[in-house]
């Protein structure tokens, strides 16, 4: 985030969950667009553990249009086989951040710096006192980080495990991961853990309600919230279907859901003058080379998919025009 915020010349930013963070290499998109004579700088701002629901809630705090005066296009990765909830601006209203990754991010120093901490409710009565001290003291503000640095302090309740198959996070935000074939033991463990959810969380393996996605596309609904936020700043939102591993889609029996939801997104995008791209379920990809686990792309698959996505973007008139035009004035920023 420090590197991202230090530069204000990003013209394209990719938003979404870990499927974005692991699966989209902006440099490949840049190369495809360069062939069209369009040059720009792109950044992958995907967050592990943050699905579209959580990301939409943190958008106002990230203030991307303010931080990035040259921002012209945002790519929003969406998972077509999962239901969504419209979360409130404050999770104190009934949506506490109880996911292990969500808690780690929303209670971190990053969250304090970007005014996101309020999204994660706290029952600690001392919290208001601590926050006042942190406003004037960097030492207090970063006490946990300093303690870890000096004492190698670790508390299993606060820390999450390191991603074992991670290779490298690039300066453009893309986080490359090994192929399942090169990390077989971890892949098998992760996949069996996923299948075990059928017993503990059977609701995740049922067919989606037939009207679940149509409700998200209603006026004033989930996706309109995404689109309007950026359109108000003259930034083009481009929604694209995430390349989720077909293993997961099939184990949850959601191919029909995928196709139905993609058709609904296509119709909605035309009506709202935004862009939606569906490269299809990537059955042509190798489950053990192009994917890192039961859900995410590997580095090999990410480069392959990003090139295909870049080609699709390069063939879209709206995208080419948005990236070709000089940044327009944004009334909301003044």
PDB file of C-alpha atoms in Angstrom, residues 8-279:
ATOM      1  CA  UNK A   8      -0.223   8.834  -8.271  1.00  0.00           C
ATOM      2  CA  UNK A   9       0.155   7.970 -11.945  1.00  0.00           C
ATOM      3  CA  UNK A  10      -1.784   4.685 -12.030  1.00  0.00           C
ATOM      4  CA  UNK A  11      -4.355   4.858 -14.837  1.00  0.00           C
ATOM      5  CA  UNK A  12      -5.838   1.363 -14.443  1.00  0.00           C
ATOM      6  CA  UNK A  13      -6.422  -0.462 -11.151  1.00  0.00           C
ATOM      7  CA  UNK A  14      -7.708  -4.003 -10.676  1.00  0.00           C
ATOM      8  CA  UNK A  15      -9.935  -4.557  -7.624  1.00  0.00           C
ATOM      9  CA  UNK A  16     -11.187  -7.718  -5.958  1.00  0.00           C
ATOM     10  CA  UNK A  17     -10.353 -10.709  -3.825  1.00  0.00           C
ATOM     11  CA  UNK A  18      -7.373 -13.057  -3.680  1.00  0.00           C
ATOM     12  CA  UNK A  19      -8.482 -14.444  -7.047  1.00  0.00           C
ATOM     13  CA  UNK A  20      -7.544 -11.026  -8.420  1.00  0.00           C
ATOM     14  CA  UNK A  21      -4.392 -10.645  -6.345  1.00  0.00           C
ATOM     15  CA  UNK A  22      -3.057 -14.063  -7.395  1.00  0.00           C
ATOM     16  CA  UNK A  23      -4.512 -14.075 -10.898  1.00  0.00           C
ATOM     17  CA  UNK A  24      -4.035 -10.718 -12.634  1.00  0.00           C
ATOM     18  CA  UNK A  25      -0.691  -9.401 -13.858  1.00  0.00           C
ATOM     19  CA  UNK A  26      -1.243  -5.799 -15.045  1.00  0.00           C
ATOM     20  CA  UNK A  27       1.959  -5.868 -17.097  1.00  0.00           C
ATOM     21  CA  UNK A  28       0.379  -8.461 -19.417  1.00  0.00           C
ATOM     22  CA  UNK A  29      -2.659  -6.216 -19.873  1.00  0.00           C
ATOM     23  CA  UNK A  30      -0.382  -3.270 -20.590  1.00  0.00           C
ATOM     24  CA  UNK A  31       1.381  -5.237 -23.327  1.00  0.00           C
ATOM     25  CA  UNK A  32      -1.892  -6.168 -25.011  1.00  0.00           C
ATOM     26  CA  UNK A  33      -3.078  -2.564 -24.963  1.00  0.00           C
ATOM     27  CA  UNK A  34       0.285  -1.274 -26.187  1.00  0.00           C
ATOM     28  CA  UNK A  35      -0.297  -3.228 -29.385  1.00  0.00           C
ATOM     29  CA  UNK A  36      -3.320  -0.941 -29.864  1.00  0.00           C
ATOM     30  CA  UNK A  37      -1.140   2.109 -29.323  1.00  0.00           C
ATOM     31  CA  UNK A  38      -2.506   2.708 -25.806  1.00  0.00           C
ATOM     32  CA  UNK A  39       0.114   3.025 -23.075  1.00  0.00           C
ATOM     33  CA  UNK A  40      -0.661   3.221 -19.359  1.00  0.00           C
ATOM     34  CA  UNK A  41       0.411   1.998 -15.927  1.00  0.00           C
ATOM     35  CA  UNK A  42      -1.729  -0.596 -14.116  1.00  0.00           C
ATOM     36  CA  UNK A  43      -1.801  -1.847 -10.529  1.00  0.00           C
ATOM     37  CA  UNK A  44      -3.351  -4.937  -8.918  1.00  0.00           C
ATOM     38  CA  UNK A  45      -5.061  -3.863  -5.680  1.00  0.00           C
ATOM     39  CA  UNK A  46      -6.617  -7.202  -4.817  1.00  0.00           C
ATOM     40  CA  UNK A  47      -6.874  -8.155  -1.140  1.00  0.00           C
ATOM     41  CA  UNK A  48      -6.683 -11.688   0.228  1.00  0.00           C
ATOM     42  CA  UNK A  49      -9.909 -12.640   1.973  1.00  0.00           C
ATOM     43  CA  UNK A  50     -11.880  -9.675   0.635  1.00  0.00           C
ATOM     44  CA  UNK A  51     -14.718 -10.637  -1.666  1.00  0.00           C
ATOM     45  CA  UNK A  52     -16.672  -8.041  -3.623  1.00  0.00           C
ATOM     46  CA  UNK A  53     -18.944  -7.446  -0.613  1.00  0.00           C
ATOM     47  CA  UNK A  54     -16.135  -6.293   1.659  1.00  0.00           C
ATOM     48  CA  UNK A  55     -14.357  -4.405  -1.098  1.00  0.00           C
ATOM     49  CA  UNK A  56     -17.412  -2.297  -1.897  1.00  0.00           C
ATOM     50  CA  UNK A  57     -17.621  -1.328   1.789  1.00  0.00           C
ATOM     51  CA  UNK A  58     -14.014  -0.106   1.958  1.00  0.00           C
ATOM     52  CA  UNK A  59     -14.078   1.873  -1.318  1.00  0.00           C
ATOM     53  CA  UNK A  60     -15.052   5.202   0.317  1.00  0.00           C
ATOM     54  CA  UNK A  61     -12.138   4.904   2.730  1.00  0.00           C
ATOM     55  CA  UNK A  62      -9.606   4.014   0.031  1.00  0.00           C
ATOM     56  CA  UNK A  63     -10.552   7.214  -1.873  1.00  0.00           C
ATOM     57  CA  UNK A  64      -8.976   5.984  -5.091  1.00  0.00           C
ATOM     58  CA  UNK A  65     -10.282   8.839  -7.283  1.00  0.00           C
ATOM     59  CA  UNK A  66      -8.696  11.331  -4.874  1.00  0.00           C
ATOM     60  CA  UNK A  67      -5.376   9.492  -4.607  1.00  0.00           C
ATOM     61  CA  UNK A  68      -5.110   8.796  -8.322  1.00  0.00           C
ATOM     62  CA  UNK A  69      -5.856  11.860 -10.468  1.00  0.00           C
ATOM     63  CA  UNK A  70      -5.005   9.906 -13.649  1.00  0.00           C
ATOM     64  CA  UNK A  71      -7.230   6.900 -12.912  1.00  0.00           C
ATOM     65  CA  UNK A  72      -9.370   6.141 -15.988  1.00  0.00           C
ATOM     66  CA  UNK A  73     -10.402   2.489 -15.741  1.00  0.00           C
ATOM     67  CA  UNK A  74     -11.056   0.082 -12.861  1.00  0.00           C
ATOM     68  CA  UNK A  75     -11.348  -3.654 -13.419  1.00  0.00           C
ATOM     69  CA  UNK A  76     -13.591  -5.382 -10.887  1.00  0.00           C
ATOM     70  CA  UNK A  77     -13.233  -9.157 -10.601  1.00  0.00           C
ATOM     71  CA  UNK A  78     -16.518 -10.866  -9.740  1.00  0.00           C
ATOM     72  CA  UNK A  79     -17.193 -14.447  -8.754  1.00  0.00           C
ATOM     73  CA  UNK A  80     -20.293 -15.608 -10.623  1.00  0.00           C
ATOM     74  CA  UNK A  81     -20.912 -18.675  -8.466  1.00  0.00           C
ATOM     75  CA  UNK A  82     -21.233 -16.969  -5.087  1.00  0.00           C
ATOM     76  CA  UNK A  83     -24.034 -14.970  -3.548  1.00  0.00           C
ATOM     77  CA  UNK A  84     -23.368 -11.435  -2.321  1.00  0.00           C
ATOM     78  CA  UNK A  85     -24.511  -9.314   0.570  1.00  0.00           C
ATOM     79  CA  UNK A  86     -24.656  -5.547   0.548  1.00  0.00           C
ATOM     80  CA  UNK A  87     -22.696  -4.665   3.660  1.00  0.00           C
ATOM     81  CA  UNK A  88     -23.139  -1.369   5.550  1.00  0.00           C
ATOM     82  CA  UNK A  89     -20.422   1.243   5.872  1.00  0.00           C
ATOM     83  CA  UNK A  90     -20.020   0.320   9.536  1.00  0.00           C
ATOM     84  CA  UNK A  91     -19.858  -3.345  10.436  1.00  0.00           C
ATOM     85  CA  UNK A  92     -21.043  -2.322  13.916  1.00  0.00           C
ATOM     86  CA  UNK A  93     -24.489  -2.317  12.361  1.00  0.00           C
ATOM     87  CA  UNK A  94     -24.507  -6.095  12.398  1.00  0.00           C
ATOM     88  CA  UNK A  95     -21.701  -7.414  10.207  1.00  0.00           C
ATOM     89  CA  UNK A  96     -18.623  -7.934  12.388  1.00  0.00           C
ATOM     90  CA  UNK A  97     -15.458  -8.894  10.504  1.00  0.00           C
ATOM     91  CA  UNK A  98     -15.047 -12.427  11.801  1.00  0.00           C
ATOM     92  CA  UNK A  99     -13.048 -13.938   8.942  1.00  0.00           C
ATOM     93  CA  UNK A 100      -9.438 -14.629   9.846  1.00  0.00           C
ATOM     94  CA  UNK A 101      -8.108 -12.599   6.908  1.00  0.00           C
ATOM     95  CA  UNK A 102     -10.676  -9.834   7.230  1.00  0.00           C
ATOM     96  CA  UNK A 103      -9.890  -9.357  10.913  1.00  0.00           C
ATOM     97  CA  UNK A 104      -6.156  -9.278  10.265  1.00  0.00           C
ATOM     98  CA  UNK A 105      -6.541  -6.537   7.645  1.00  0.00           C
ATOM     99  CA  UNK A 106      -9.229  -4.425   9.310  1.00  0.00           C
ATOM    100  CA  UNK A 107      -7.459  -4.332  12.689  1.00  0.00           C
ATOM    101  CA  UNK A 108      -4.004  -3.683  11.239  1.00  0.00           C
ATOM    102  CA  UNK A 109      -1.873  -0.550  11.059  1.00  0.00           C
ATOM    103  CA  UNK A 110      -2.894  -0.359   7.403  1.00  0.00           C
ATOM    104  CA  UNK A 111      -6.542  -0.104   8.493  1.00  0.00           C
ATOM    105  CA  UNK A 112      -5.715   2.723  10.886  1.00  0.00           C
ATOM    106  CA  UNK A 113      -3.800   4.652   8.257  1.00  0.00           C
ATOM    107  CA  UNK A 114      -6.599   4.335   5.701  1.00  0.00           C
ATOM    108  CA  UNK A 115      -9.513   4.906   8.080  1.00  0.00           C
ATOM    109  CA  UNK A 116     -10.818   1.353   7.736  1.00  0.00           C
ATOM    110  CA  UNK A 117     -10.634   0.302  11.358  1.00  0.00           C
ATOM    111  CA  UNK A 118     -14.196   1.438  12.006  1.00  0.00           C
ATOM    112  CA  UNK A 119     -15.408  -1.376   9.746  1.00  0.00           C
ATOM    113  CA  UNK A 120     -14.291  -3.952  12.300  1.00  0.00           C
ATOM    114  CA  UNK A 121     -16.248  -3.573  15.499  1.00  0.00           C
ATOM    115  CA  UNK A 122     -14.560  -3.857  18.869  1.00  0.00           C
ATOM    116  CA  UNK A 123     -15.956  -4.593  22.323  1.00  0.00           C
ATOM    117  CA  UNK A 124     -12.790  -3.450  24.086  1.00  0.00           C
ATOM    118  CA  UNK A 125     -13.725  -0.471  26.256  1.00  0.00           C
ATOM    119  CA  UNK A 126     -10.135   0.831  26.121  1.00  0.00           C
ATOM    120  CA  UNK A 127     -10.199   1.178  22.350  1.00  0.00           C
ATOM    121  CA  UNK A 128     -11.379   4.838  22.340  1.00  0.00           C
ATOM    122  CA  UNK A 129      -8.546   5.740  24.728  1.00  0.00           C
ATOM    123  CA  UNK A 130      -5.950   3.981  22.598  1.00  0.00           C
ATOM    124  CA  UNK A 131      -7.186   5.641  19.419  1.00  0.00           C
ATOM    125  CA  UNK A 132      -6.780   9.097  20.950  1.00  0.00           C
ATOM    126  CA  UNK A 133      -3.177   8.307  21.916  1.00  0.00           C
ATOM    127  CA  UNK A 134      -2.449   6.898  18.472  1.00  0.00           C
ATOM    128  CA  UNK A 135      -3.463  10.150  16.831  1.00  0.00           C
ATOM    129  CA  UNK A 136      -0.439  11.914  18.320  1.00  0.00           C
ATOM    130  CA  UNK A 137       2.056   9.077  18.793  1.00  0.00           C
ATOM    131  CA  UNK A 138       3.445   6.895  16.018  1.00  0.00           C
ATOM    132  CA  UNK A 139       5.095   4.706  18.658  1.00  0.00           C
ATOM    133  CA  UNK A 140       1.730   3.871  20.179  1.00  0.00           C
ATOM    134  CA  UNK A 141       0.148   3.550  16.767  1.00  0.00           C
ATOM    135  CA  UNK A 142       2.626   0.919  15.617  1.00  0.00           C
ATOM    136  CA  UNK A 143       3.267  -0.732  18.980  1.00  0.00           C
ATOM    137  CA  UNK A 144       2.414  -4.221  17.737  1.00  0.00           C
ATOM    138  CA  UNK A 145       4.682  -3.955  14.700  1.00  0.00           C
ATOM    139  CA  UNK A 146       7.538  -2.598  16.808  1.00  0.00           C
ATOM    140  CA  UNK A 147       7.095  -5.330  19.387  1.00  0.00           C
ATOM    141  CA  UNK A 148       7.207  -7.983  16.693  1.00  0.00           C
ATOM    142  CA  UNK A 149      10.330  -6.423  15.157  1.00  0.00           C
ATOM    143  CA  UNK A 150      12.214  -6.111  18.456  1.00  0.00           C
ATOM    144  CA  UNK A 151      11.068  -9.186  20.328  1.00  0.00           C
ATOM    145  CA  UNK A 152       9.940 -11.528  17.547  1.00  0.00           C
ATOM    146  CA  UNK A 153       6.640 -11.647  19.418  1.00  0.00           C
ATOM    147  CA  UNK A 154       4.006 -13.910  17.947  1.00  0.00           C
ATOM    148  CA  UNK A 155       0.455 -14.439  19.092  1.00  0.00           C
ATOM    149  CA  UNK A 156      -1.510 -17.087  17.224  1.00  0.00           C
ATOM    150  CA  UNK A 157      -4.717 -15.174  17.863  1.00  0.00           C
ATOM    151  CA  UNK A 158      -3.454 -12.152  15.926  1.00  0.00           C
ATOM    152  CA  UNK A 159      -1.306 -13.662  13.174  1.00  0.00           C
ATOM    153  CA  UNK A 160      -2.314 -15.699  10.152  1.00  0.00           C
ATOM    154  CA  UNK A 161      -0.286 -18.408   8.508  1.00  0.00           C
ATOM    155  CA  UNK A 162       2.054 -17.554   5.669  1.00  0.00           C
ATOM    156  CA  UNK A 163       0.843 -18.600   2.244  1.00  0.00           C
ATOM    157  CA  UNK A 164       3.095 -21.590   1.655  1.00  0.00           C
ATOM    158  CA  UNK A 165       2.949 -21.575  -2.132  1.00  0.00           C
ATOM    159  CA  UNK A 166       3.522 -17.847  -2.626  1.00  0.00           C
ATOM    160  CA  UNK A 167       6.425 -16.989  -4.925  1.00  0.00           C
ATOM    161  CA  UNK A 168       6.726 -13.223  -5.214  1.00  0.00           C
ATOM    162  CA  UNK A 169       4.655 -10.067  -5.062  1.00  0.00           C
ATOM    163  CA  UNK A 170       5.566  -7.762  -7.917  1.00  0.00           C
ATOM    164  CA  UNK A 171       5.749  -3.946  -7.738  1.00  0.00           C
ATOM    165  CA  UNK A 172       2.482  -3.806  -9.693  1.00  0.00           C
ATOM    166  CA  UNK A 173       0.668  -5.702  -6.907  1.00  0.00           C
ATOM    167  CA  UNK A 174       0.429  -9.085  -8.653  1.00  0.00           C
ATOM    168  CA  UNK A 175       1.204 -11.912  -6.204  1.00  0.00           C
ATOM    169  CA  UNK A 176       2.534 -14.934  -8.080  1.00  0.00           C
ATOM    170  CA  UNK A 177       2.013 -18.463  -6.720  1.00  0.00           C
ATOM    171  CA  UNK A 178       3.346 -21.908  -7.531  1.00  0.00           C
ATOM    172  CA  UNK A 179       1.428 -24.377  -9.630  1.00  0.00           C
ATOM    173  CA  UNK A 180      -0.387 -27.189  -7.842  1.00  0.00           C
ATOM    174  CA  UNK A 181       1.984 -29.611  -9.574  1.00  0.00           C
ATOM    175  CA  UNK A 182       4.972 -27.922  -7.918  1.00  0.00           C
ATOM    176  CA  UNK A 183       3.327 -27.807  -4.506  1.00  0.00           C
ATOM    177  CA  UNK A 184       1.362 -31.039  -4.507  1.00  0.00           C
ATOM    178  CA  UNK A 185       1.182 -31.729  -0.780  1.00  0.00           C
ATOM    179  CA  UNK A 186      -0.254 -28.288   0.006  1.00  0.00           C
ATOM    180  CA  UNK A 187      -2.643 -28.509  -2.932  1.00  0.00           C
ATOM    181  CA  UNK A 188      -4.011 -31.872  -1.751  1.00  0.00           C
ATOM    182  CA  UNK A 189      -4.367 -30.624   1.828  1.00  0.00           C
ATOM    183  CA  UNK A 190      -6.155 -27.462   0.720  1.00  0.00           C
ATOM    184  CA  UNK A 191      -8.492 -29.315  -1.646  1.00  0.00           C
ATOM    185  CA  UNK A 192      -9.498 -31.914   0.956  1.00  0.00           C
ATOM    186  CA  UNK A 193     -10.113 -29.125   3.460  1.00  0.00           C
ATOM    187  CA  UNK A 194     -12.393 -27.487   0.917  1.00  0.00           C
ATOM    188  CA  UNK A 195     -14.335 -30.717   0.364  1.00  0.00           C
ATOM    189  CA  UNK A 196     -14.652 -31.182   4.131  1.00  0.00           C
ATOM    190  CA  UNK A 197     -16.722 -27.976   4.193  1.00  0.00           C
ATOM    191  CA  UNK A 198     -19.607 -29.989   2.755  1.00  0.00           C
ATOM    192  CA  UNK A 199     -20.166 -31.318   6.263  1.00  0.00           C
ATOM    193  CA  UNK A 200     -19.470 -28.147   8.240  1.00  0.00           C
ATOM    194  CA  UNK A 201     -20.931 -25.588   5.802  1.00  0.00           C
ATOM    195  CA  UNK A 202     -23.388 -27.465   3.560  1.00  0.00           C
ATOM    196  CA  UNK A 203     -25.086 -24.207   2.554  1.00  0.00           C
ATOM    197  CA  UNK A 204     -22.017 -23.348   0.461  1.00  0.00           C
ATOM    198  CA  UNK A 205     -22.572 -26.450  -1.666  1.00  0.00           C
ATOM    199  CA  UNK A 206     -26.243 -25.969  -2.443  1.00  0.00           C
ATOM    200  CA  UNK A 207     -27.490 -24.542  -5.708  1.00  0.00           C
ATOM    201  CA  UNK A 208     -27.860 -20.786  -5.676  1.00  0.00           C
ATOM    202  CA  UNK A 209     -31.334 -19.343  -5.444  1.00  0.00           C
ATOM    203  CA  UNK A 210     -32.513 -18.633  -8.975  1.00  0.00           C
ATOM    204  CA  UNK A 211     -33.270 -14.987  -8.155  1.00  0.00           C
ATOM    205  CA  UNK A 212     -30.113 -14.319  -6.111  1.00  0.00           C
ATOM    206  CA  UNK A 213     -28.226 -12.588  -8.906  1.00  0.00           C
ATOM    207  CA  UNK A 214     -31.191 -10.720 -10.367  1.00  0.00           C
ATOM    208  CA  UNK A 215     -31.680  -9.036  -6.970  1.00  0.00           C
ATOM    209  CA  UNK A 216     -28.055  -7.881  -7.029  1.00  0.00           C
ATOM    210  CA  UNK A 217     -28.731  -6.212 -10.381  1.00  0.00           C
ATOM    211  CA  UNK A 218     -31.848  -4.353  -9.296  1.00  0.00           C
ATOM    212  CA  UNK A 219     -31.932  -0.551  -9.274  1.00  0.00           C
ATOM    213  CA  UNK A 220     -30.002   0.686  -6.263  1.00  0.00           C
ATOM    214  CA  UNK A 221     -28.582  -2.786  -5.736  1.00  0.00           C
ATOM    215  CA  UNK A 222     -25.136  -4.242  -5.259  1.00  0.00           C
ATOM    216  CA  UNK A 223     -23.671  -3.823  -8.729  1.00  0.00           C
ATOM    217  CA  UNK A 224     -25.228  -0.429  -9.307  1.00  0.00           C
ATOM    218  CA  UNK A 225     -23.419   0.693  -6.176  1.00  0.00           C
ATOM    219  CA  UNK A 226     -20.127  -0.422  -7.710  1.00  0.00           C
ATOM    220  CA  UNK A 227     -20.827   1.201 -11.077  1.00  0.00           C
ATOM    221  CA  UNK A 228     -22.181   4.511  -9.770  1.00  0.00           C
ATOM    222  CA  UNK A 229     -19.260   5.027  -7.402  1.00  0.00           C
ATOM    223  CA  UNK A 230     -16.773   5.212 -10.277  1.00  0.00           C
ATOM    224  CA  UNK A 231     -19.050   6.674 -12.958  1.00  0.00           C
ATOM    225  CA  UNK A 232     -19.590   9.668 -10.683  1.00  0.00           C
ATOM    226  CA  UNK A 233     -15.852  10.353 -11.064  1.00  0.00           C
ATOM    227  CA  UNK A 234     -15.805   9.766 -14.850  1.00  0.00           C
ATOM    228  CA  UNK A 235     -13.931   6.499 -14.348  1.00  0.00           C
ATOM    229  CA  UNK A 236     -14.989   3.525 -16.468  1.00  0.00           C
ATOM    230  CA  UNK A 237     -15.832   0.393 -14.433  1.00  0.00           C
ATOM    231  CA  UNK A 238     -15.112  -2.884 -16.189  1.00  0.00           C
ATOM    232  CA  UNK A 239     -16.500  -6.025 -14.561  1.00  0.00           C
ATOM    233  CA  UNK A 240     -14.927  -9.351 -15.481  1.00  0.00           C
ATOM    234  CA  UNK A 241     -15.703 -12.931 -14.493  1.00  0.00           C
ATOM    235  CA  UNK A 242     -12.994 -14.384 -12.282  1.00  0.00           C
ATOM    236  CA  UNK A 243     -11.209 -17.494 -13.601  1.00  0.00           C
ATOM    237  CA  UNK A 244     -12.154 -19.675 -10.622  1.00  0.00           C
ATOM    238  CA  UNK A 245     -10.825 -23.231 -10.820  1.00  0.00           C
ATOM    239  CA  UNK A 246     -13.532 -25.453 -12.406  1.00  0.00           C
ATOM    240  CA  UNK A 247     -12.863 -27.958  -9.595  1.00  0.00           C
ATOM    241  CA  UNK A 248     -14.603 -25.610  -7.184  1.00  0.00           C
ATOM    242  CA  UNK A 249     -17.421 -24.726  -9.573  1.00  0.00           C
ATOM    243  CA  UNK A 250     -18.187 -28.384 -10.266  1.00  0.00           C
ATOM    244  CA  UNK A 251     -17.933 -29.497  -6.632  1.00  0.00           C
ATOM    245  CA  UNK A 252     -20.535 -26.870  -5.817  1.00  0.00           C
ATOM    246  CA  UNK A 253     -22.623 -27.839  -8.880  1.00  0.00           C
ATOM    247  CA  UNK A 254     -22.812 -24.286 -10.151  1.00  0.00           C
ATOM    248  CA  UNK A 255     -22.120 -24.334 -13.866  1.00  0.00           C
ATOM    249  CA  UNK A 256     -25.730 -23.485 -14.636  1.00  0.00           C
ATOM    250  CA  UNK A 257     -25.592 -20.678 -12.079  1.00  0.00           C
ATOM    251  CA  UNK A 258     -22.463 -19.348 -13.764  1.00  0.00           C
ATOM    252  CA  UNK A 259     -24.040 -19.252 -17.221  1.00  0.00           C
ATOM    253  CA  UNK A 260     -27.297 -17.708 -15.978  1.00  0.00           C
ATOM    254  CA  UNK A 261     -25.508 -15.042 -13.946  1.00  0.00           C
ATOM    255  CA  UNK A 262     -23.165 -14.211 -16.807  1.00  0.00           C
ATOM    256  CA  UNK A 263     -26.117 -13.620 -19.141  1.00  0.00           C
ATOM    257  CA  UNK A 264     -27.735 -11.358 -16.543  1.00  0.00           C
ATOM    258  CA  UNK A 265     -24.478  -9.389 -16.164  1.00  0.00           C
ATOM    259  CA  UNK A 266     -24.228  -8.989 -19.943  1.00  0.00           C
ATOM    260  CA  UNK A 267     -27.738  -7.511 -20.147  1.00  0.00           C
ATOM    261  CA  UNK A 268     -27.189  -5.275 -17.119  1.00  0.00           C
ATOM    262  CA  UNK A 269     -23.880  -3.900 -18.420  1.00  0.00           C
ATOM    263  CA  UNK A 270     -25.475  -2.885 -21.740  1.00  0.00           C
ATOM    264  CA  UNK A 271     -28.280  -1.059 -19.921  1.00  0.00           C
ATOM    265  CA  UNK A 272     -25.844   0.833 -17.665  1.00  0.00           C
ATOM    266  CA  UNK A 273     -23.244   1.724 -20.294  1.00  0.00           C
ATOM    267  CA  UNK A 274     -20.472  -0.142 -18.493  1.00  0.00           C
ATOM    268  CA  UNK A 275     -18.312  -3.050 -19.633  1.00  0.00           C
ATOM    269  CA  UNK A 276     -18.639  -6.710 -18.681  1.00  0.00           C
ATOM    270  CA  UNK A 277     -16.219  -9.359 -19.933  1.00  0.00           C
ATOM    271  CA  UNK A 278     -16.649 -13.104 -19.570  1.00  0.00           C
ATOM    272  CA  UNK A 279     -13.816 -15.242 -20.848  1.00  0.00           C
TER     273      UNK A 279
END
